[in-house]
Amino acid sequence: MSKLSELLKKVYSHNPVRVEDLGYLLSLSKEEDLREIFAFADSVRRQFAGEGILVRGIIEFSNFCRNSCFYCGLNKSNKTLSRYRLSREEIMYSLSKLSGCGIKTVVLQSGEDDSLDPYWLKDIIAQIKSLFDIAVTLSVGERERYEYKLWRDAGADRYLLKIETTNSRLYKSLHPGMSFGNRLRCLQDLKELGYQVGSGNIIGLRGQSLKDIAEDIIFFQAGEFDMLGIGPFIPHAKTELGNEPSAQAALTLKALALTRIVTKDTHLPATTALGSLGQDFRPQGLSAGANVLMPNFTPQQYRRLYEIYPGKRCIDEPMGSCSISAIGVARRKKSTKSGCSTSSR
Ligand code: SAH
């Protein structure tokens, strides 16, 4: 057996996995090595997540944000961005489209909107749960525990809050006014309240080492998350990191593949950011451990305003349609009606 396949087996079977082993695997760059890592991850995906691609529709319902994250185009210092907040009617209209495609999970995402009334969102969750047979995932950032409880009691099923990086010093340097400890507190609260919790990181941040990414993967293993978004950094001109280079697709795919190998059955999206690196790398993601796609159901006129990074895929396509190409290229072609991708949970 080659040294690489022995190491992959070791990483697959050890809990906790060793940071040195992950760091070494992340450093490999030869084509044949990458192929072997991706193929191993693909077989783990097949074994633990099956052949189906889960489709989770996303509605980005507000781009207001109180934070100044150094990488994100929604940061509050970006005065050139027109801000929007969808009405309840607009959200319900998008939902009817999404549900009409047979999709069984909606992700309601926004910036950290100070004016978000927790009771308004609670009513929307309750209305969605009474009208549609659909799981509700929230992704609205750091909030108080009572708000998480309010939404959970109204029927919210899952919550997505990326840790972004587990290096607390790096976290601090990229998130002025925020605290790593509070982010961990939020993830803990969400778990205790019975949410299925999703997290994730950004690959290729300025000052991030391979060891940092390895530590992220160890955090993912310990956290037993429902879903993990592993996305590449893409620079946005109106941010502090606007002049930094984009993440390498290969490094992002390696981190994705190793996350699959280590966490086994976690749902891993081929992220929209992975589809927005100039080329669409989502098919490669789906062949290297990913099993989820997240088509966009934000109303067309608002979609380009949710510009967390530039060149975001699926800005102009009709609601939900632009995942089909990625599925077709990667594995099985499975589309139902035009504008829809196949459903899953
Ligand atoms: N307010 C919510 C949603 C944030 S936007 C929250 O805090 O959870 C969703 C995700 O976009 C973030 O978690 C971050 O990982 C990602 N993101 C933001 N800017 C990015 C960039 N320039 N490149 C890649 N990913 C980015």
Short mmCIF file of C-alpha atoms and ligand atoms in Angstrom, two decimals:
data_model
loop_
_atom_site.label_atom_id
_atom_site.label_comp_id
_atom_site.label_asym_id
_atom_site.label_seq_id
_atom_site.Cartn_x
_atom_site.Cartn_y
_atom_site.Cartn_z
CA MET A 1 0.00 0.00 0.00
CA SER A 2 1.34 3.48 -0.81
CA LYS A 3 2.22 5.92 1.95
CA LEU A 4 -0.65 8.17 0.89
CA SER A 5 -3.31 5.48 0.98
CA GLU A 6 -2.07 4.35 4.41
CA LEU A 7 -2.31 7.92 5.68
CA LEU A 8 -5.81 8.36 4.27
CA LYS A 9 -6.93 5.18 6.04
CA LYS A 10 -5.40 6.45 9.26
CA VAL A 11 -7.14 9.82 9.01
CA TYR A 12 -10.38 8.00 8.20
CA SER A 13 -10.20 5.80 11.28
CA HIS A 14 -8.79 8.10 13.98
CA ASN A 15 -10.86 10.27 16.30
CA PRO A 16 -9.44 12.72 17.11
CA VAL A 17 -7.47 12.92 13.92
CA ARG A 18 -3.90 14.31 14.15
CA VAL A 19 -3.32 17.88 13.06
CA GLU A 20 0.07 16.95 11.53
CA ASP A 21 -1.55 14.34 9.29
CA LEU A 22 -4.18 16.74 8.03
CA GLY A 23 -1.59 19.49 7.54
CA TYR A 24 0.56 17.15 5.47
CA LEU A 25 -2.39 16.04 3.32
CA LEU A 26 -3.42 19.66 2.76
CA SER A 27 0.11 20.43 1.56
CA LEU A 28 0.11 17.83 -1.22
CA SER A 29 -0.14 19.27 -4.71
CA LYS A 30 0.73 16.52 -7.22
CA GLU A 31 -2.16 15.74 -9.57
CA GLU A 32 -2.10 12.02 -8.77
CA ASP A 33 -2.11 12.68 -5.00
CA LEU A 34 -5.09 14.99 -5.30
CA ARG A 35 -6.91 12.43 -7.43
CA GLU A 36 -6.36 9.81 -4.74
CA ILE A 37 -7.59 12.08 -1.92
CA PHE A 38 -10.70 13.07 -3.89
CA ALA A 39 -11.47 9.46 -4.86
CA PHE A 40 -11.17 8.36 -1.22
CA ALA A 41 -13.52 11.16 -0.13
CA ASP A 42 -15.93 10.22 -2.92
CA SER A 43 -16.07 6.63 -1.64
CA VAL A 44 -16.67 7.82 1.95
CA ARG A 45 -19.45 10.08 0.65
CA ARG A 46 -21.01 7.14 -1.21
CA GLN A 47 -20.82 4.95 1.88
CA PHE A 48 -22.15 7.45 4.46
CA ALA A 49 -24.26 9.93 2.48
CA GLY A 50 -25.45 7.79 -0.42
CA GLU A 51 -25.89 8.75 -4.05
CA GLY A 52 -28.57 11.42 -3.69
CA ILE A 53 -27.73 15.09 -3.90
CA LEU A 54 -29.60 17.09 -1.27
CA VAL A 55 -31.07 20.31 -2.53
CA ARG A 56 -31.51 23.11 -0.02
CA GLY A 57 -33.03 26.26 -1.45
CA ILE A 58 -31.76 29.56 -0.09
CA ILE A 59 -33.65 32.83 0.30
CA GLU A 60 -31.43 35.80 1.20
CA PHE A 61 -34.03 37.97 2.85
CA SER A 62 -31.97 40.97 4.04
CA ASN A 63 -28.53 42.40 3.27
CA PHE A 64 -28.47 44.83 6.21
CA CYS A 65 -25.53 44.07 8.49
CA ARG A 66 -24.20 45.59 11.70
CA ASN A 67 -20.77 43.93 11.33
CA SER A 68 -17.56 44.82 9.52
CA CYS A 69 -16.11 41.42 8.61
CA PHE A 70 -12.95 42.09 6.61
CA TYR A 71 -13.93 39.73 3.78
CA CYS A 72 -17.65 40.35 3.35
CA GLY A 73 -19.24 42.77 0.88
CA LEU A 74 -22.26 43.24 3.16
CA ASN A 75 -20.05 44.90 5.82
CA LYS A 76 -21.63 48.03 7.23
CA SER A 77 -18.87 50.34 5.92
CA ASN A 78 -19.82 49.48 2.33
CA LYS A 79 -21.91 52.56 1.66
CA THR A 80 -22.20 51.89 -2.08
CA LEU A 81 -24.49 48.90 -1.53
CA SER A 82 -28.26 49.47 -1.65
CA ARG A 83 -29.80 47.69 1.29
CA TYR A 84 -33.01 45.66 1.12
CA ARG A 85 -35.22 43.61 3.37
CA LEU A 86 -37.87 41.31 1.89
CA SER A 87 -41.46 41.62 3.05
CA ARG A 88 -43.26 38.63 4.47
CA GLU A 89 -45.22 38.39 1.19
CA GLU A 90 -42.02 38.32 -0.88
CA ILE A 91 -40.58 35.59 1.32
CA MET A 92 -43.75 33.53 1.04
CA TYR A 93 -43.79 33.97 -2.75
CA SER A 94 -40.19 32.66 -3.00
CA LEU A 95 -41.17 29.81 -0.72
CA SER A 96 -44.05 28.77 -2.92
CA LYS A 97 -41.63 28.60 -5.88
CA LEU A 98 -39.09 26.64 -3.89
CA SER A 99 -41.63 24.22 -2.50
CA GLY A 100 -43.20 23.89 -5.95
CA CYS A 101 -39.87 22.46 -7.10
CA GLY A 102 -40.25 19.71 -4.52
CA ILE A 103 -37.45 21.07 -2.35
CA LYS A 104 -37.76 19.99 1.27
CA THR A 105 -35.45 22.49 3.00
CA VAL A 106 -35.37 26.26 2.90
CA VAL A 107 -32.43 28.29 4.23
CA LEU A 108 -33.47 31.78 5.31
CA GLN A 109 -30.28 33.83 5.37
CA SER A 110 -29.45 37.48 6.04
CA GLY A 111 -26.72 39.76 7.25
CA GLU A 112 -26.77 40.50 10.96
CA ASP A 113 -29.69 42.86 10.66
CA ASP A 114 -30.11 44.96 13.82
CA SER A 115 -33.67 45.77 12.81
CA LEU A 116 -34.65 42.14 12.46
CA ASP A 117 -37.65 41.78 14.75
CA PRO A 118 -37.42 38.29 16.29
CA TYR A 119 -41.22 38.11 16.53
CA TRP A 120 -41.62 38.96 12.83
CA LEU A 121 -39.29 36.07 11.97
CA LYS A 122 -41.06 33.80 14.44
CA ASP A 123 -44.40 34.44 12.70
CA ILE A 124 -42.85 33.72 9.30
CA ILE A 125 -41.39 30.42 10.55
CA ALA A 126 -44.77 29.42 11.99
CA GLN A 127 -46.54 30.33 8.74
CA ILE A 128 -44.05 28.36 6.64
CA LYS A 129 -44.41 25.31 8.87
CA SER A 130 -48.21 25.49 8.72
CA LEU A 131 -48.36 25.88 4.92
CA PHE A 132 -45.49 23.74 3.64
CA ASP A 133 -44.00 20.35 4.38
CA ILE A 134 -40.51 21.76 4.62
CA ALA A 135 -37.56 21.96 7.02
CA VAL A 136 -36.60 25.51 7.97
CA THR A 137 -32.93 26.40 8.34
CA LEU A 138 -32.06 29.83 9.71
CA SER A 139 -28.79 31.65 9.06
CA VAL A 140 -29.05 35.12 10.53
CA GLY A 141 -25.86 35.25 12.58
CA GLU A 142 -25.20 35.79 16.27
CA ARG A 143 -28.34 36.43 18.31
CA GLU A 144 -29.51 36.07 21.89
CA ARG A 145 -30.40 32.65 23.25
CA TYR A 146 -34.03 33.67 23.85
CA GLU A 147 -34.35 34.52 20.15
CA TYR A 148 -32.93 31.15 19.10
CA LYS A 149 -35.43 29.55 21.48
CA LEU A 150 -38.33 31.61 20.15
CA TRP A 151 -37.57 30.49 16.59
CA ARG A 152 -36.99 26.88 17.58
CA ASP A 153 -40.33 26.83 19.42
CA ALA A 154 -41.98 28.25 16.28
CA GLY A 155 -40.69 25.24 14.33
CA ALA A 156 -37.24 26.12 12.98
CA ASP A 157 -35.31 22.89 12.46
CA ARG A 158 -31.73 23.85 11.63
CA TYR A 159 -29.33 26.74 12.03
CA LEU A 160 -26.27 27.60 9.98
CA LEU A 161 -23.50 29.64 11.61
CA LYS A 162 -20.04 29.26 10.17
CA ILE A 163 -17.17 29.54 12.63
CA GLU A 164 -15.24 31.01 9.63
CA THR A 165 -11.89 30.12 11.26
CA THR A 166 -11.07 28.36 14.52
CA ASN A 167 -7.84 30.32 14.96
CA SER A 168 -9.11 32.79 17.57
CA ARG A 169 -6.33 35.31 16.82
CA LEU A 170 -7.10 35.24 13.11
CA TYR A 171 -10.82 35.41 13.91
CA LYS A 172 -10.25 38.52 16.00
CA SER A 173 -8.17 40.19 13.29
CA LEU A 174 -10.92 39.70 10.68
CA HIS A 175 -13.99 40.55 12.78
CA PRO A 176 -13.66 43.91 14.51
CA GLY A 177 -16.06 44.31 17.41
CA MET A 178 -17.00 40.62 17.41
CA SER A 179 -15.82 37.86 19.70
CA PHE A 180 -14.83 34.28 18.97
CA GLY A 181 -16.17 33.31 22.39
CA ASN A 182 -19.62 34.63 21.55
CA ARG A 183 -19.65 32.69 18.29
CA LEU A 184 -18.90 29.49 20.21
CA ARG A 185 -21.60 30.44 22.73
CA CYS A 186 -24.12 30.75 19.89
CA LEU A 187 -23.20 27.32 18.47
CA GLN A 188 -23.54 25.83 21.95
CA ASP A 189 -26.92 27.47 22.58
CA LEU A 190 -28.20 26.25 19.23
CA LYS A 191 -27.16 22.67 20.00
CA GLU A 192 -28.73 22.79 23.45
CA LEU A 193 -31.98 24.06 21.98
CA GLY A 194 -32.19 21.05 19.72
CA TYR A 195 -31.35 22.59 16.37
CA GLN A 196 -29.47 20.56 13.80
CA VAL A 197 -26.47 22.84 13.63
CA GLY A 198 -24.41 23.67 10.56
CA SER A 199 -21.08 25.46 10.57
CA GLY A 200 -18.09 25.80 8.27
CA ASN A 201 -15.10 27.92 7.36
CA ILE A 202 -13.52 30.07 4.69
CA ILE A 203 -10.43 28.74 2.92
CA GLY A 204 -7.63 31.07 1.78
CA LEU A 205 -8.04 33.95 4.22
CA ARG A 206 -5.07 36.29 4.61
CA GLY A 207 -2.88 34.99 7.42
CA GLN A 208 -4.47 31.52 7.48
CA SER A 209 -2.03 28.59 7.55
CA LEU A 210 -2.56 24.96 6.54
CA LYS A 211 -2.38 24.14 10.25
CA ASP A 212 -5.31 26.52 10.85
CA ILE A 213 -7.37 24.67 8.25
CA ALA A 214 -6.35 21.34 9.81
CA GLU A 215 -7.52 22.66 13.20
CA ASP A 216 -10.84 23.69 11.61
CA ILE A 217 -11.33 20.12 10.42
CA ILE A 218 -10.58 18.79 13.92
CA PHE A 219 -13.18 21.22 15.29
CA PHE A 220 -15.67 19.91 12.72
CA GLN A 221 -14.95 16.33 13.79
CA ALA A 222 -15.49 17.11 17.47
CA GLY A 223 -18.63 19.21 16.85
CA GLU A 224 -20.67 16.53 15.07
CA PHE A 225 -22.38 19.08 12.85
CA ASP A 226 -25.33 18.41 10.58
CA MET A 227 -23.79 20.41 7.75
CA LEU A 228 -20.46 22.11 7.03
CA GLY A 229 -19.92 24.80 4.41
CA ILE A 230 -16.30 24.80 3.22
CA GLY A 231 -16.02 27.79 0.89
CA PRO A 232 -13.15 29.56 -0.86
CA PHE A 233 -12.34 33.18 -0.04
CA ILE A 234 -13.20 35.53 -2.92
CA PRO A 235 -12.02 39.15 -2.57
CA HIS A 236 -14.60 41.93 -2.66
CA ALA A 237 -13.30 45.39 -3.63
CA LYS A 238 -15.29 47.19 -0.93
CA THR A 239 -13.65 45.28 1.92
CA GLU A 240 -10.37 45.34 3.85
CA LEU A 241 -9.23 42.20 2.01
CA GLY A 242 -10.18 43.60 -1.41
CA ASN A 243 -6.65 43.32 -2.81
CA GLU A 244 -5.95 39.80 -1.58
CA PRO A 245 -5.93 36.84 -4.02
CA SER A 246 -8.83 34.38 -4.23
CA ALA A 247 -8.42 31.01 -2.58
CA GLN A 248 -7.03 28.19 -4.68
CA ALA A 249 -9.77 25.83 -5.82
CA ALA A 250 -7.45 22.84 -5.21
CA LEU A 251 -6.90 23.78 -1.56
CA THR A 252 -10.64 24.26 -1.05
CA LEU A 253 -11.37 20.88 -2.63
CA LYS A 254 -8.70 19.21 -0.45
CA ALA A 255 -10.24 20.74 2.70
CA LEU A 256 -13.69 19.60 1.55
CA ALA A 257 -12.47 16.07 0.82
CA LEU A 258 -10.66 15.75 4.15
CA THR A 259 -13.73 17.06 5.99
CA ARG A 260 -15.75 14.28 4.35
CA ILE A 261 -13.16 11.65 5.23
CA VAL A 262 -13.01 12.80 8.85
CA THR A 263 -16.68 13.61 9.55
CA LYS A 264 -18.16 10.75 7.46
CA ASP A 265 -21.90 11.50 7.25
CA THR A 266 -22.05 15.30 7.56
CA HIS A 267 -23.88 17.13 4.78
CA LEU A 268 -21.33 19.08 2.74
CA PRO A 269 -22.49 21.57 0.13
CA ALA A 270 -20.65 22.26 -3.09
CA THR A 271 -20.87 25.93 -2.14
CA THR A 272 -21.95 28.76 -4.38
CA ALA A 273 -18.52 30.32 -3.72
CA LEU A 274 -16.90 27.17 -5.13
CA GLY A 275 -19.00 27.81 -8.21
CA SER A 276 -17.87 31.44 -8.39
CA LEU A 277 -14.07 31.18 -8.74
CA GLY A 278 -14.16 32.11 -12.42
CA GLN A 279 -14.79 28.47 -13.31
CA ASP A 280 -17.63 26.47 -11.73
CA PHE A 281 -15.85 24.02 -9.43
CA ARG A 282 -19.05 22.64 -7.89
CA PRO A 283 -18.98 19.48 -10.03
CA GLN A 284 -15.46 18.77 -8.74
CA GLY A 285 -16.77 19.41 -5.23
CA LEU A 286 -19.53 16.85 -5.75
CA SER A 287 -16.87 14.36 -6.83
CA ALA A 288 -14.64 15.11 -3.83
CA GLY A 289 -17.03 14.55 -0.94
CA ALA A 290 -19.85 17.13 -1.30
CA ASN A 291 -23.48 15.97 -1.40
CA VAL A 292 -25.55 19.19 -1.20
CA LEU A 293 -26.43 22.00 -3.61
CA MET A 294 -28.06 25.24 -2.58
CA PRO A 295 -30.01 26.84 -5.44
CA ASN A 296 -30.94 30.48 -4.97
CA PHE A 297 -34.60 31.51 -4.59
CA THR A 298 -34.01 35.15 -3.67
CA PRO A 299 -36.22 37.29 -5.95
CA GLN A 300 -34.25 38.31 -9.04
CA GLN A 301 -34.31 42.07 -8.38
CA TYR A 302 -32.56 41.65 -5.01
CA ARG A 303 -30.14 38.88 -5.83
CA ARG A 304 -27.25 41.03 -7.03
CA LEU A 305 -27.54 43.11 -3.84
CA TYR A 306 -26.66 40.14 -1.66
CA GLU A 307 -23.09 40.55 -2.81
CA ILE A 308 -20.98 38.90 -0.12
CA TYR A 309 -18.33 38.47 -2.83
CA PRO A 310 -18.29 39.50 -6.51
CA GLY A 311 -19.00 37.23 -9.48
CA LYS A 312 -21.48 35.20 -7.48
CA ARG A 313 -22.92 32.41 -9.56
CA CYS A 314 -26.66 32.22 -10.19
CA ILE A 315 -27.31 35.97 -10.20
CA ASP A 316 -29.26 36.10 -13.45
CA GLU A 317 -30.74 32.63 -13.79
CA PRO A 318 -34.41 32.00 -13.01
CA MET A 319 -35.13 30.98 -9.44
CA GLY A 320 -33.47 27.71 -8.51
CA SER A 321 -32.35 26.71 -11.99
CA CYS A 322 -28.63 27.04 -11.90
CA SER A 323 -27.87 23.95 -9.86
CA ILE A 324 -28.89 21.63 -12.63
CA SER A 325 -25.71 22.01 -14.66
CA ALA A 326 -23.58 21.22 -11.63
CA ILE A 327 -25.56 18.06 -10.89
CA GLY A 328 -25.50 16.97 -14.51
CA VAL A 329 -21.74 17.30 -14.81
CA ALA A 330 -20.96 15.68 -11.47
CA ARG A 331 -23.11 12.62 -11.12
CA ARG A 332 -26.60 11.74 -12.16
CA LYS A 333 -28.74 14.09 -14.14
CA LYS A 334 -31.89 14.46 -12.05
CA SER A 335 -34.15 17.30 -12.92
CA THR A 336 -37.88 17.52 -12.76
CA LYS A 337 -39.59 20.64 -14.04
CA SER A 338 -37.69 23.39 -15.74
CA GLY A 339 -36.21 25.68 -13.10
CA CYS A 340 -36.22 22.95 -10.49
CA SER A 341 -33.71 20.47 -9.21
CA THR A 342 -34.65 17.21 -7.60
CA SER A 343 -35.77 17.25 -4.05
CA SER A 344 -34.31 15.78 -0.97
CA ARG A 345 -34.51 16.52 2.68
N1 SAH B 1 -24.95 36.79 8.80
C1 SAH B 1 -24.92 35.39 8.56
C2 SAH B 1 -24.65 35.06 7.10
C3 SAH B 1 -23.37 35.58 6.59
S1 SAH B 1 -23.09 35.48 4.85
C4 SAH B 1 -23.92 34.74 9.48
O1 SAH B 1 -23.16 35.45 10.12
O2 SAH B 1 -23.92 33.54 9.59
C5 SAH B 1 -22.79 33.78 4.64
C6 SAH B 1 -21.36 33.34 4.53
O3 SAH B 1 -20.71 33.97 3.44
C7 SAH B 1 -20.46 33.68 5.70
O4 SAH B 1 -20.62 32.79 6.75
C8 SAH B 1 -19.06 33.62 5.08
O5 SAH B 1 -18.45 32.36 5.32
C9 SAH B 1 -19.33 33.75 3.57
N2 SAH B 1 -18.56 34.87 2.97
C10 SAH B 1 -18.70 36.19 3.23
N3 SAH B 1 -17.82 36.90 2.49
C11 SAH B 1 -17.11 36.01 1.75
C12 SAH B 1 -16.05 36.14 0.79
N4 SAH B 1 -15.55 37.31 0.44
N5 SAH B 1 -15.58 35.01 0.23
C13 SAH B 1 -16.09 33.80 0.56
N6 SAH B 1 -17.07 33.62 1.46
C14 SAH B 1 -17.58 34.71 2.05
#
